[in-house]
């Protein structure tokens, strides 16, 4: 069951065209719909900018987690960034940009 924390639906979120959905919670399905206007079916709506906005929104939980990890590492001795945290951040940025991350290429 999905638990609401910090006032928002926890990830993972995915972009399906201009619609942002929660991957694992059928009761909390649509997170956001990005569009300048509604024309026909939500899934058939073709607007590259709306789809890019949806990708960015869907990456928000991953980006927040990455920032928290990096901040905690920088504030805790020995004040270094762990390689796995840098990889997680790189993957979150790739998700926001609609790119395939290096870790997805390897898998």
mmCIF file of C-alpha atoms in Angstrom:
data_model
loop_
_atom_site.group_PDB
_atom_site.id
_atom_site.type_symbol
_atom_site.label_atom_id
_atom_site.label_comp_id
_atom_site.label_asym_id
_atom_site.label_seq_id
_atom_site.Cartn_x
_atom_site.Cartn_y
_atom_site.Cartn_z
ATOM 1 C CA UNK A 1 0.000 0.000 0.000
ATOM 2 C CA UNK A 2 1.273 3.462 -0.869
ATOM 3 C CA UNK A 3 1.870 5.784 2.051
ATOM 4 C CA UNK A 4 1.719 9.542 1.623
ATOM 5 C CA UNK A 5 4.857 11.133 3.098
ATOM 6 C CA UNK A 6 5.932 14.747 3.173
ATOM 7 C CA UNK A 7 2.564 15.672 1.669
ATOM 8 C CA UNK A 8 3.182 14.051 -1.732
ATOM 9 C CA UNK A 9 2.721 10.614 -3.253
ATOM 10 C CA UNK A 10 6.037 8.749 -3.007
ATOM 11 C CA UNK A 11 7.720 7.484 -6.185
ATOM 12 C CA UNK A 12 8.382 5.835 -8.426
ATOM 13 C CA UNK A 13 6.465 7.992 -10.866
ATOM 14 C CA UNK A 14 6.501 7.410 -14.631
ATOM 15 C CA UNK A 15 5.639 9.602 -17.591
ATOM 16 C CA UNK A 16 3.219 8.128 -20.118
ATOM 17 C CA UNK A 17 3.077 10.803 -22.780
ATOM 18 C CA UNK A 18 1.794 13.951 -21.062
ATOM 19 C CA UNK A 19 0.436 11.993 -18.058
ATOM 20 C CA UNK A 20 2.440 11.319 -14.885
ATOM 21 C CA UNK A 21 1.390 8.151 -13.076
ATOM 22 C CA UNK A 22 2.390 6.241 -9.975
ATOM 23 C CA UNK A 23 3.908 2.907 -10.995
ATOM 24 C CA UNK A 24 2.806 0.704 -8.105
ATOM 25 C CA UNK A 25 -0.408 2.155 -6.727
ATOM 26 C CA UNK A 26 -3.647 1.483 -8.598
ATOM 27 C CA UNK A 27 -5.543 3.688 -6.134
ATOM 28 C CA UNK A 28 -3.213 6.638 -6.767
ATOM 29 C CA UNK A 29 -2.925 6.528 -10.524
ATOM 30 C CA UNK A 30 -2.585 9.923 -12.168
ATOM 31 C CA UNK A 31 -0.222 12.400 -10.511
ATOM 32 C CA UNK A 32 -0.361 15.123 -13.167
ATOM 33 C CA UNK A 33 -1.476 15.901 -16.689
ATOM 34 C CA UNK A 34 0.707 18.361 -18.592
ATOM 35 C CA UNK A 35 -1.005 20.153 -21.442
ATOM 36 C CA UNK A 36 -1.981 23.553 -22.744
ATOM 37 C CA UNK A 37 -5.457 22.248 -23.513
ATOM 38 C CA UNK A 38 -7.267 18.935 -23.642
ATOM 39 C CA UNK A 39 -7.783 17.499 -27.113
ATOM 40 C CA UNK A 40 -9.149 13.974 -27.354
ATOM 41 C CA UNK A 41 -7.741 11.157 -25.255
ATOM 42 C CA UNK A 42 -5.051 12.012 -22.727
ATOM 43 C CA UNK A 43 -2.785 9.285 -24.132
ATOM 44 C CA UNK A 44 -3.248 10.486 -27.722
ATOM 45 C CA UNK A 45 -2.372 14.087 -26.890
ATOM 46 C CA UNK A 46 0.779 14.895 -28.893
ATOM 47 C CA UNK A 47 2.751 17.830 -27.491
ATOM 48 C CA UNK A 48 6.524 17.359 -27.083
ATOM 49 C CA UNK A 49 6.711 20.163 -24.509
ATOM 50 C CA UNK A 50 3.920 18.597 -22.417
ATOM 51 C CA UNK A 51 5.659 15.223 -22.615
ATOM 52 C CA UNK A 52 8.972 16.802 -21.534
ATOM 53 C CA UNK A 53 7.174 18.466 -18.607
ATOM 54 C CA UNK A 54 5.675 15.107 -17.624
ATOM 55 C CA UNK A 55 9.126 13.470 -17.717
ATOM 56 C CA UNK A 56 10.532 16.211 -15.483
ATOM 57 C CA UNK A 57 7.641 15.897 -13.017
ATOM 58 C CA UNK A 58 7.936 12.089 -12.977
ATOM 59 C CA UNK A 59 11.619 12.424 -12.002
ATOM 60 C CA UNK A 60 10.838 14.694 -9.026
ATOM 61 C CA UNK A 61 10.863 11.949 -6.335
ATOM 62 C CA UNK A 62 14.189 10.584 -7.664
ATOM 63 C CA UNK A 63 15.719 14.067 -7.869
ATOM 64 C CA UNK A 64 14.607 14.864 -4.301
ATOM 65 C CA UNK A 65 16.049 11.598 -3.001
ATOM 66 C CA UNK A 66 19.326 12.278 -4.852
ATOM 67 C CA UNK A 67 19.592 15.761 -3.356
ATOM 68 C CA UNK A 68 18.912 14.392 0.129
ATOM 69 C CA UNK A 69 21.553 11.647 -0.274
ATOM 70 C CA UNK A 70 24.175 14.071 -1.564
ATOM 71 C CA UNK A 71 23.421 16.628 1.133
ATOM 72 C CA UNK A 72 23.636 14.015 3.887
ATOM 73 C CA UNK A 73 26.964 12.736 2.551
ATOM 74 C CA UNK A 74 28.388 16.249 2.307
ATOM 75 C CA UNK A 75 27.336 17.047 5.893
ATOM 76 C CA UNK A 76 28.602 13.800 7.461
ATOM 77 C CA UNK A 77 32.299 12.983 7.944
ATOM 78 C CA UNK A 78 34.295 12.194 5.843
ATOM 79 C CA UNK A 79 32.272 14.723 3.765
ATOM 80 C CA UNK A 80 32.448 12.774 0.519
ATOM 81 C CA UNK A 81 29.971 11.731 -2.129
ATOM 82 C CA UNK A 82 29.479 8.002 -2.560
ATOM 83 C CA UNK A 83 29.769 6.630 -6.108
ATOM 84 C CA UNK A 84 26.358 4.930 -5.854
ATOM 85 C CA UNK A 85 24.770 8.279 -4.930
ATOM 86 C CA UNK A 86 26.402 9.967 -7.927
ATOM 87 C CA UNK A 87 25.096 7.137 -10.151
ATOM 88 C CA UNK A 88 21.593 7.521 -8.685
ATOM 89 C CA UNK A 89 21.726 11.276 -9.357
ATOM 90 C CA UNK A 90 22.932 10.691 -12.931
ATOM 91 C CA UNK A 91 20.017 8.280 -13.507
ATOM 92 C CA UNK A 92 17.499 10.765 -12.051
ATOM 93 C CA UNK A 93 18.792 13.524 -14.326
ATOM 94 C CA UNK A 94 18.588 11.185 -17.328
ATOM 95 C CA UNK A 95 14.998 10.313 -16.403
ATOM 96 C CA UNK A 96 14.074 14.006 -16.164
ATOM 97 C CA UNK A 97 15.601 14.635 -19.583
ATOM 98 C CA UNK A 98 13.992 11.582 -21.177
ATOM 99 C CA UNK A 99 17.388 10.003 -21.798
ATOM 100 C CA UNK A 100 18.530 6.452 -21.110
ATOM 101 C CA UNK A 101 20.932 6.412 -18.169
ATOM 102 C CA UNK A 102 24.241 4.539 -18.306
ATOM 103 C CA UNK A 103 22.961 2.035 -15.739
ATOM 104 C CA UNK A 104 20.012 1.201 -18.027
ATOM 105 C CA UNK A 105 22.408 0.747 -20.967
ATOM 106 C CA UNK A 106 24.467 -1.762 -18.945
ATOM 107 C CA UNK A 107 21.426 -3.778 -17.800
#
